PDB file of C-alpha atoms in Angstrom:
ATOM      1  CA  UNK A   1       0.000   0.000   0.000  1.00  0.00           C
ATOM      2  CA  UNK A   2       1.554   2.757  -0.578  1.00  0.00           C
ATOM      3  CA  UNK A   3       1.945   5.691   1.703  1.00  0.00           C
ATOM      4  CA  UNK A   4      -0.617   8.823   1.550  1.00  0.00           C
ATOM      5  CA  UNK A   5       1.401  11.929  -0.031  1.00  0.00           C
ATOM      6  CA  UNK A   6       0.183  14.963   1.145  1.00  0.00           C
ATOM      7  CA  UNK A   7       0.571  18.308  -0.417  1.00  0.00           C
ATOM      8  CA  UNK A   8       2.727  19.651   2.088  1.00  0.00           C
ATOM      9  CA  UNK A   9       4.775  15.926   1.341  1.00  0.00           C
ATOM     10  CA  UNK A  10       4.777  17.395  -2.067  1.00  0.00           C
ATOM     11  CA  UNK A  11       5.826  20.624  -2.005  1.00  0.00           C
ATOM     12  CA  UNK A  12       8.637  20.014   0.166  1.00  0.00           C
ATOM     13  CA  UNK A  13      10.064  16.794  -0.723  1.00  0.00           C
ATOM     14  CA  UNK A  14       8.478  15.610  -4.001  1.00  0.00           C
ATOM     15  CA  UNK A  15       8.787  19.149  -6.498  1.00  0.00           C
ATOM     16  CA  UNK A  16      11.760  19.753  -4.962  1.00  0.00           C
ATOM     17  CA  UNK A  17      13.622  16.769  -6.742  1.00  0.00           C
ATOM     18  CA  UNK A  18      11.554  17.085 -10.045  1.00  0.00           C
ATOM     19  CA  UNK A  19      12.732  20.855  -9.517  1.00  0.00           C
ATOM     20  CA  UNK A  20      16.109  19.545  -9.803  1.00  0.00           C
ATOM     21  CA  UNK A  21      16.054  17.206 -12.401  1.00  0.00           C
ATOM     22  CA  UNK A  22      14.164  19.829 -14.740  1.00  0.00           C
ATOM     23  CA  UNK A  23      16.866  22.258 -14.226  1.00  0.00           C
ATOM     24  CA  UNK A  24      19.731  19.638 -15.233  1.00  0.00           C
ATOM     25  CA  UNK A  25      18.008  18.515 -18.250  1.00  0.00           C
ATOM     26  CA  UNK A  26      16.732  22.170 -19.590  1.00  0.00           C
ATOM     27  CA  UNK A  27      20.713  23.516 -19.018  1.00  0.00           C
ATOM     28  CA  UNK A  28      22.861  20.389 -20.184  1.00  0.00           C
ATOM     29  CA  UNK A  29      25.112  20.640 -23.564  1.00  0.00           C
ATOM     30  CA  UNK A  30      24.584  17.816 -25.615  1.00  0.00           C
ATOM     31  CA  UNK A  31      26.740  14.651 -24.698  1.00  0.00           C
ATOM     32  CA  UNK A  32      26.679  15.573 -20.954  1.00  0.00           C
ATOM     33  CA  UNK A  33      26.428  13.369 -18.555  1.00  0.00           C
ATOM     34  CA  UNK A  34      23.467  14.299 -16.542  1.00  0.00           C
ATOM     35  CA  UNK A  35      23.675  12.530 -12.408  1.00  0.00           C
ATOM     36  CA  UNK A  36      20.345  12.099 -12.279  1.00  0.00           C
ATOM     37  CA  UNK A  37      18.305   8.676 -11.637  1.00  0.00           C
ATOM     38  CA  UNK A  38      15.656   8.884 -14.131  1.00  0.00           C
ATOM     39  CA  UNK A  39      13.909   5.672 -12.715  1.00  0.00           C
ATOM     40  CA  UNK A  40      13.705   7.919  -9.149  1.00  0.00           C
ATOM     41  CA  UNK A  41      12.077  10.798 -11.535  1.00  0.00           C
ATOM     42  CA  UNK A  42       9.777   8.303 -12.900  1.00  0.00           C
ATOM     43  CA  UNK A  43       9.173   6.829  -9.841  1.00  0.00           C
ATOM     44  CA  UNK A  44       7.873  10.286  -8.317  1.00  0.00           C
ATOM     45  CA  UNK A  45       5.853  11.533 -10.933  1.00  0.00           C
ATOM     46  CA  UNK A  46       4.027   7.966 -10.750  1.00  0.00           C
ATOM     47  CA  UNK A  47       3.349   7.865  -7.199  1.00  0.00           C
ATOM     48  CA  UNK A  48       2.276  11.371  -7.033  1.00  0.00           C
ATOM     49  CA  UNK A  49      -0.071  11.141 -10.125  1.00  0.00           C
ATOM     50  CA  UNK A  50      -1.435   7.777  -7.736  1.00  0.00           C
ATOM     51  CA  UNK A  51      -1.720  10.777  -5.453  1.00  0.00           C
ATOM     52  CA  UNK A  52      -3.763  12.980  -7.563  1.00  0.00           C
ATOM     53  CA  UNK A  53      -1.329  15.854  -7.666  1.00  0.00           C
ATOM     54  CA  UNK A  54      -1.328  16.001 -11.271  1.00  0.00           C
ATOM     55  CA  UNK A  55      -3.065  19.438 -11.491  1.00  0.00           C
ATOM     56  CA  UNK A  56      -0.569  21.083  -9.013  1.00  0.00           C
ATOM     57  CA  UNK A  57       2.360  19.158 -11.005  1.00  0.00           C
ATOM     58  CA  UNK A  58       1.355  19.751 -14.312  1.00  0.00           C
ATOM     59  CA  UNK A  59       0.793  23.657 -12.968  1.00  0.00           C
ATOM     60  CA  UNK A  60       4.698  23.694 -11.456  1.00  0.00           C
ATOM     61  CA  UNK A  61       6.678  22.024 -14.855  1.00  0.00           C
ATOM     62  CA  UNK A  62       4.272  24.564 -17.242  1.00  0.00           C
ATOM     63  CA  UNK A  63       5.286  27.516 -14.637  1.00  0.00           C
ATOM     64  CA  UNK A  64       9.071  26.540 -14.030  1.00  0.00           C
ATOM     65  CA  UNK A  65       9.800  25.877 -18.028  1.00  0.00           C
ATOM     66  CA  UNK A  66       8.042  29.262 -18.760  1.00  0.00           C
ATOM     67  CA  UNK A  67      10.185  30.807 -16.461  1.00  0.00           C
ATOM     68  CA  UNK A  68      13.462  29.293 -18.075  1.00  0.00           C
ATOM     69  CA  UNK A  69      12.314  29.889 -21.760  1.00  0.00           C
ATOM     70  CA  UNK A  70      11.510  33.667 -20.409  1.00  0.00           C
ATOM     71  CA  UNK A  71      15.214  33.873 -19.282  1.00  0.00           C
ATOM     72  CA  UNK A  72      16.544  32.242 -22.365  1.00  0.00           C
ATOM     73  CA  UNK A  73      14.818  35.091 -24.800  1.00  0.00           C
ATOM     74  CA  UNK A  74      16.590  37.476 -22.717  1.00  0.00           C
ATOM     75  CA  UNK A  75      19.683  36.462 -22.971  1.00  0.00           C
ATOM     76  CA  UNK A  76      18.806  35.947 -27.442  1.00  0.00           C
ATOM     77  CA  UNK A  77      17.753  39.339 -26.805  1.00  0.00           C
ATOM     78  CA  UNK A  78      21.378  40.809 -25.565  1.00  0.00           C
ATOM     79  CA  UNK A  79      23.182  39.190 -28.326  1.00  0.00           C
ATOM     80  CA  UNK A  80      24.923  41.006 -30.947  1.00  0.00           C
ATOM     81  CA  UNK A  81      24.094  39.947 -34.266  1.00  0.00           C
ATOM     82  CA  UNK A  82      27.345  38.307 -35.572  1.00  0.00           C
ATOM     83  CA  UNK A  83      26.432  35.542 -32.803  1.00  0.00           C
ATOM     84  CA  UNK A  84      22.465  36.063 -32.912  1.00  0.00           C
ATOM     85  CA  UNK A  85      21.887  32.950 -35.396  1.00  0.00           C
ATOM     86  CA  UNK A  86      23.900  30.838 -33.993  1.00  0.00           C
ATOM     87  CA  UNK A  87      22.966  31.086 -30.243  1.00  0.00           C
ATOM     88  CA  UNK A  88      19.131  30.964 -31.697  1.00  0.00           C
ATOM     89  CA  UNK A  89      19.943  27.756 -32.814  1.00  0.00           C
ATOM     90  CA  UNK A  90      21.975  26.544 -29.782  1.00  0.00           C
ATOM     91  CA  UNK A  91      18.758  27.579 -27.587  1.00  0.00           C
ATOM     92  CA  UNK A  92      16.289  25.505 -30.170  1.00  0.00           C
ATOM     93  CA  UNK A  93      18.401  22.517 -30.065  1.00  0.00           C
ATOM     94  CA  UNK A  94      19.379  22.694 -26.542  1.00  0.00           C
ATOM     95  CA  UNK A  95      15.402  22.753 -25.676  1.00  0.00           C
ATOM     96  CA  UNK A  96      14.371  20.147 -28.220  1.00  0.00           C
ATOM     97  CA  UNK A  97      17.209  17.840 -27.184  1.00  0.00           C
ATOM     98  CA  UNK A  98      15.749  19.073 -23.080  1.00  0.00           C
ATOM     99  CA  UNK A  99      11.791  17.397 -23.814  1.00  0.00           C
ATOM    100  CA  UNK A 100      13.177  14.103 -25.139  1.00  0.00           C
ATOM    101  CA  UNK A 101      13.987  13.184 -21.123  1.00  0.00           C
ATOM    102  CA  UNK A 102      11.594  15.471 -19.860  1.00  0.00           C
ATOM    103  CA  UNK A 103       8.475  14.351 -21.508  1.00  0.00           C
ATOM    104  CA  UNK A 104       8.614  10.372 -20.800  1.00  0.00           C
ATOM    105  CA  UNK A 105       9.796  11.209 -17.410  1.00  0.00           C
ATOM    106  CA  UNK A 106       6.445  12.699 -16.967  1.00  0.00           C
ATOM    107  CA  UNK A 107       4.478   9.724 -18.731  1.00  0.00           C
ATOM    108  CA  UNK A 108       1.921   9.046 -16.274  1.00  0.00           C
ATOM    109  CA  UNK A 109       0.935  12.511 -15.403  1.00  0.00           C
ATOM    110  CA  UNK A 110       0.006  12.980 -19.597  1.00  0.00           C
ATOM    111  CA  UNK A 111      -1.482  10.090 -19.982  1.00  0.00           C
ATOM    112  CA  UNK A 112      -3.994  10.243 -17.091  1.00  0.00           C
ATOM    113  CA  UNK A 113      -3.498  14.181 -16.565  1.00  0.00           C
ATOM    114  CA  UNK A 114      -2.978  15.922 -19.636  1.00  0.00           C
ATOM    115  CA  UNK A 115      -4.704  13.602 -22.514  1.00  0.00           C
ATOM    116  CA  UNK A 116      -7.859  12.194 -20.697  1.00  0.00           C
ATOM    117  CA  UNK A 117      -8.627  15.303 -18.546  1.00  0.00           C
ATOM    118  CA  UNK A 118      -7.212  18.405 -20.883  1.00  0.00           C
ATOM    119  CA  UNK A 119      -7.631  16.678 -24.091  1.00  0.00           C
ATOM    120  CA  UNK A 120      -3.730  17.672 -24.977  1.00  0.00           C
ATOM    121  CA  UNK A 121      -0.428  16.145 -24.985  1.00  0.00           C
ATOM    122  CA  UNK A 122       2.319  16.962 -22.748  1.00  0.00           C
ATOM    123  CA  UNK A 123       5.159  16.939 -25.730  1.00  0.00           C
ATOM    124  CA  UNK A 124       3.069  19.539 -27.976  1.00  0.00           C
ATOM    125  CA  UNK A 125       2.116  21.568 -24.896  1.00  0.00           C
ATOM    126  CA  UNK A 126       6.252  22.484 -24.301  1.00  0.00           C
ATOM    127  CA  UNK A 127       6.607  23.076 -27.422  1.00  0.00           C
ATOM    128  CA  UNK A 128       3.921  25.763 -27.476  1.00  0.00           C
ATOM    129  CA  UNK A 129       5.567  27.761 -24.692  1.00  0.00           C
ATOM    130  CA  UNK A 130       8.997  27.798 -26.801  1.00  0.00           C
ATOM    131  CA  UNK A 131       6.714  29.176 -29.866  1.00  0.00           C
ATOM    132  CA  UNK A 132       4.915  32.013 -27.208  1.00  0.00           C
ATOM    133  CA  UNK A 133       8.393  32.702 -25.306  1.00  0.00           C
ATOM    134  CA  UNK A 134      10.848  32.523 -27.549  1.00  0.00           C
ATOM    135  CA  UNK A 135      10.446  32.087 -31.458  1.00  0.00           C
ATOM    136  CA  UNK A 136       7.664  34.988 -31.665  1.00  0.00           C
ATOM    137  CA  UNK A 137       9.514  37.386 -30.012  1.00  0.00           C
ATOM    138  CA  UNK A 138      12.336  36.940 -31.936  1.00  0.00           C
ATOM    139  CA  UNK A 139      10.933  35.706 -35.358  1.00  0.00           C
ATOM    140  CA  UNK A 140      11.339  39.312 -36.913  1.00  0.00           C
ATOM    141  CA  UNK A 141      14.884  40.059 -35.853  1.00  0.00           C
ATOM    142  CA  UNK A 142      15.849  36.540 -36.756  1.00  0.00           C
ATOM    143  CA  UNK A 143      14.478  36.438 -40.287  1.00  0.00           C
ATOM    144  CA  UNK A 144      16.662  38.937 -41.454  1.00  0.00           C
ATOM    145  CA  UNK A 145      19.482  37.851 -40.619  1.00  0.00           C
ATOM    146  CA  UNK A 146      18.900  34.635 -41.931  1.00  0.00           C
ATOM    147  CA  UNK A 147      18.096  36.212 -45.570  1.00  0.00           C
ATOM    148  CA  UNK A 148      21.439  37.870 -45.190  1.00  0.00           C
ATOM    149  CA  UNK A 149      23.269  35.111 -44.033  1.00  0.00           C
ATOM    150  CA  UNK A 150      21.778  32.980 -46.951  1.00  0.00           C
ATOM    151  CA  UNK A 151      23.229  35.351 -49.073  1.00  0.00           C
ATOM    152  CA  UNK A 152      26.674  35.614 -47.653  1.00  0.00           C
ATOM    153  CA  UNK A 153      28.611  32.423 -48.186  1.00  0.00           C
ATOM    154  CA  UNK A 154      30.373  30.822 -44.947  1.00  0.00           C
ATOM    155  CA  UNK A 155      28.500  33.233 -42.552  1.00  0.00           C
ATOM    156  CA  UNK A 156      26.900  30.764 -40.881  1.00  0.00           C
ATOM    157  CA  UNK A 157      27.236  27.049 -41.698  1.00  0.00           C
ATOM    158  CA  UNK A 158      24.681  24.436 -43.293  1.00  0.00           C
ATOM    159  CA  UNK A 159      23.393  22.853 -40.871  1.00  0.00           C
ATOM    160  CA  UNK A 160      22.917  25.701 -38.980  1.00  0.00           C
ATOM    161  CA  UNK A 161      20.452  27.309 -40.815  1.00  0.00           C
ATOM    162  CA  UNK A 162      18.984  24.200 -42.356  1.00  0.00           C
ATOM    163  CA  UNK A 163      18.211  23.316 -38.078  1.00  0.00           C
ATOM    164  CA  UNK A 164      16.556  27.041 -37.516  1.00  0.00           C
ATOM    165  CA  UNK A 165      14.205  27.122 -40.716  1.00  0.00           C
ATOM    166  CA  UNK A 166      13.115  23.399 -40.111  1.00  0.00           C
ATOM    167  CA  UNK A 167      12.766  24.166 -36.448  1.00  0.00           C
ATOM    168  CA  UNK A 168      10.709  27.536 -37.431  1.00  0.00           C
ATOM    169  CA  UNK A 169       8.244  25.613 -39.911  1.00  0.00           C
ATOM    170  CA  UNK A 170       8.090  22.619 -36.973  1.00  0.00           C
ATOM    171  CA  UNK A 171       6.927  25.532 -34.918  1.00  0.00           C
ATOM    172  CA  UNK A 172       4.650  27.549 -37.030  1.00  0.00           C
ATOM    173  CA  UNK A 173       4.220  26.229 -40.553  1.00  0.00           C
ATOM    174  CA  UNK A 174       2.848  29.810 -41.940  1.00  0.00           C
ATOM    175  CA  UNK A 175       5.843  31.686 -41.265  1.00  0.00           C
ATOM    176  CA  UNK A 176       6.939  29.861 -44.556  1.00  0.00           C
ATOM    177  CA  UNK A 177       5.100  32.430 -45.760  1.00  0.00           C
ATOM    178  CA  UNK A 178       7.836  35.080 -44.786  1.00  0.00           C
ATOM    179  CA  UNK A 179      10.258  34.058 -47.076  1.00  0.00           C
ATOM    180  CA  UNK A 180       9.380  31.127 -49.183  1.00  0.00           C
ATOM    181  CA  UNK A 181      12.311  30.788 -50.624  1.00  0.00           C
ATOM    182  CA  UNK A 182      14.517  30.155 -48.202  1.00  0.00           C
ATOM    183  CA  UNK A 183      12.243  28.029 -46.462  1.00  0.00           C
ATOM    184  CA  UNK A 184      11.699  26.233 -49.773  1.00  0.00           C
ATOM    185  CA  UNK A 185      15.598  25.053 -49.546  1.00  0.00           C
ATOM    186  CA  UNK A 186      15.124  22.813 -46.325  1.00  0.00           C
ATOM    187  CA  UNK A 187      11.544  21.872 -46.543  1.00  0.00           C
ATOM    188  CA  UNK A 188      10.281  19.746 -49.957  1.00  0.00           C
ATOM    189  CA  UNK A 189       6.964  20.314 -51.432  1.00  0.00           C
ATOM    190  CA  UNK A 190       6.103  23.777 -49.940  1.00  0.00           C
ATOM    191  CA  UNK A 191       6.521  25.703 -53.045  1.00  0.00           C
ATOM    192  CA  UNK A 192       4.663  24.537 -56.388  1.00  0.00           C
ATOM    193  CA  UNK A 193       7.449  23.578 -58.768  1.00  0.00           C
ATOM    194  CA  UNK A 194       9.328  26.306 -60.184  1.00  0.00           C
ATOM    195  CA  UNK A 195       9.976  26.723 -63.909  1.00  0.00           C
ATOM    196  CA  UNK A 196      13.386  28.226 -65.042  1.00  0.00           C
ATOM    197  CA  UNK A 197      11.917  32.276 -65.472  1.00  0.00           C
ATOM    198  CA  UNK A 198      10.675  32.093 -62.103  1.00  0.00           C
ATOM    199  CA  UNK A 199      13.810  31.925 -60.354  1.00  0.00           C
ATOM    200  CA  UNK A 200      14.732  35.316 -60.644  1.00  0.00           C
ATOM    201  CA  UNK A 201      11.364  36.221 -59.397  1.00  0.00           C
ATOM    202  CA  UNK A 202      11.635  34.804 -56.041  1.00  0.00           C
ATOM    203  CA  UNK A 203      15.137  36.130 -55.544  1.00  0.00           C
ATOM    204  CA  UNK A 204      13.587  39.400 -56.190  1.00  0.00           C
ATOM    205  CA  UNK A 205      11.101  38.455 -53.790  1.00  0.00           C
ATOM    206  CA  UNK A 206      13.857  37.505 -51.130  1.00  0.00           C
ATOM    207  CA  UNK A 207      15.399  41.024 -51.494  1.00  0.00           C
ATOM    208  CA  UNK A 208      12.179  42.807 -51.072  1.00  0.00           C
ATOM    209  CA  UNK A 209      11.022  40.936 -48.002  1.00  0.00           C
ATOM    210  CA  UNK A 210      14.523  41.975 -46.562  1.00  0.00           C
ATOM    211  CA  UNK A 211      13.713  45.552 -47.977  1.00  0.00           C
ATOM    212  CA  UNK A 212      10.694  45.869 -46.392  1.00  0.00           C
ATOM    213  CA  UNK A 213      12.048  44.440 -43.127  1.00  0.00           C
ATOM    214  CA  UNK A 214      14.369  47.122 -42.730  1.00  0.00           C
ATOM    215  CA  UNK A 215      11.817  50.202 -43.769  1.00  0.00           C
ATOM    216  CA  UNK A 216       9.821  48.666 -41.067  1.00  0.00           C
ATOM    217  CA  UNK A 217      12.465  48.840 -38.598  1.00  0.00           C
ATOM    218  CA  UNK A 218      13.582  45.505 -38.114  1.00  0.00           C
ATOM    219  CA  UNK A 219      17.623  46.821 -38.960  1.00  0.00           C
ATOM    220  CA  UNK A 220      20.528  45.150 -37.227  1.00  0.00           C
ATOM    221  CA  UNK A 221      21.227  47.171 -33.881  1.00  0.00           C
ATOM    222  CA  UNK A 222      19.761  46.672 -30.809  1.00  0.00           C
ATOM    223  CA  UNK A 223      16.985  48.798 -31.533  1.00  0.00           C
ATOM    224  CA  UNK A 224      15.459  46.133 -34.152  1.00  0.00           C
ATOM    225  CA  UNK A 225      14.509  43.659 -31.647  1.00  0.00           C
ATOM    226  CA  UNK A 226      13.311  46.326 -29.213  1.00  0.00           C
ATOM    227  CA  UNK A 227      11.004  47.202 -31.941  1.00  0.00           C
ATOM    228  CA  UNK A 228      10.339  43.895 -33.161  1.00  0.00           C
ATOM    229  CA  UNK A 229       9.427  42.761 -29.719  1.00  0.00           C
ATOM    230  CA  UNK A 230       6.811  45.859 -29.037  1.00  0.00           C
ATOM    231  CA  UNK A 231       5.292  45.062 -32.752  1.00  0.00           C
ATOM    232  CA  UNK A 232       4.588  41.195 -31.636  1.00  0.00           C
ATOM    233  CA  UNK A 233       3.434  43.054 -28.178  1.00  0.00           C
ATOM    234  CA  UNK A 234       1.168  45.436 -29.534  1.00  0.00           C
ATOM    235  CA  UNK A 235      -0.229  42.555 -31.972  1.00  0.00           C
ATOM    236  CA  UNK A 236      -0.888  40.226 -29.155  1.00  0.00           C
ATOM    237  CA  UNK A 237       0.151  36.660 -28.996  1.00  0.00           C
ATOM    238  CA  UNK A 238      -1.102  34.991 -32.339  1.00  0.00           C
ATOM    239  CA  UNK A 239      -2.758  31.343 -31.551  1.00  0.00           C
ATOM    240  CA  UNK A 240      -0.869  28.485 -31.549  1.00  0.00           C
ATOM    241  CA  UNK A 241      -3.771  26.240 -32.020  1.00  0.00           C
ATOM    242  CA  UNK A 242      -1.561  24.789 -35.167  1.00  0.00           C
ATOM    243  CA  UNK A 243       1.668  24.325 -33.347  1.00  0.00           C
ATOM    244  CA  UNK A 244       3.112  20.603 -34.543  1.00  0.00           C
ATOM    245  CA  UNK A 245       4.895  18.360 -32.377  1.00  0.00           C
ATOM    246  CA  UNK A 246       8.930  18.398 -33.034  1.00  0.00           C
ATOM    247  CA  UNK A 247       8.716  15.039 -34.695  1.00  0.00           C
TER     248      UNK A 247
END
């Protein structure tokens, strides 16, 4: 039988080590060697979804990773743009690579939390919050420096900004719709196929969008993403009803 676990027992002895675990997993470099005991996670999230803390659990991992992706777009935010790409893409994969421990740790509490009782899934759920916290509020500064950087051989490398632009359509599919093009490179079948005399066309298109970008404000300096970040503010938060699982 297993023992009753209050909320106080919660609070103080059971969050406390998820606490921990989350804040290895959300911070580790790839290859690290995290000292964890995952079966211990697993164990706790178990006994306390047994316990029918789900609702305060789910509540505490939605409210701590918000807090972490808030501090990660602040630190995006303070980068200069030489390194802005690249540290966009560190945060992306560093998160991605974060919810492929954290989301079967927390098995039980989306299967008989998050699926039967929310009618979601705990996987597209975290996802969500680094689409509302991050990507959004840094979509417009990023996008043109991608354009330029596509244009610029060696600036940043392959895989680099094939990883962004599949991350961003994983993410949001209708930003494709900001630059087409480029997005057409890494993702197949997006654009209808393009006969010889178009090609000119959309690299006209690319320059304009990049144009257009910068009459709107969205330059390089520090003042872009100030701007870009009161534009997505003063537009509200779009809905992410169509956000796809990373898959």
């Amino acid at each position: 039988v297993m023992n009753v676990i209050t909320i106080e027992d919660y609070k103080s002895t059971y969050w406390p080590k998820l606490d921990s675990a989350i804040d290895q997993l959300l911070t580790q470099s790839p290859g690290d060697y995290i000292p964890i005991s995952y079966e211990q996670i697993y164990s706790c999230v178990y006994k306390c979804v047994c316990q029918q803390h789900s609702e305060q659990m789910y509540s505490d991992l939605i409210k701590k990773i918000t807090n972490h992706l808030e501090r990660v777009s602040k630190e995006l935010q303070a980068s200069p743009p030489d390194l802005y790409i690249e540290r966009f893409n560190v945060a992306l994969g560093q998160y991605m690579g974060a919810l492929q421990s954290i989301v079967p740790l927390f098995i039980y509490m989306n299967k008989f939390y998050i699926e039967t009782k929310l009618n979601r899934d705990l996987k597209d759920d975290l996802i969500k919050l680094f689409t509302e916290h991050v990507a959004e509020k840094h979509i417009y500064n990023l996008m043109p420096l991608l354009l330029e950087a596509q244009s610029t051989p060696f600036q940043i490398t392959p895989s680099t900004m094939a990883n962004i632009v599949k991350g961003l359509y994983t993410l949001r599919p209708e930003w494709v719709q900001m630059a087409p093009a480029l997005f057409s490179k890494f993702i197949p079948n997006i654009l209808p196929p393009a006969v010889e005399s178009e090609l000119q066309e959309y690299a006209a298109e690319d320059q304009k969008l990049q144009r257009e970008l910068i009459e709107n404000g969205f330059t390089r300096g520090d003042q872009s993403r100030k701007r870009a970040g009161e534009e997505l503010t003063h537009n509200g938060s779009s809905a992410c009803a169509n956000s796809r699982g990373y898959r």
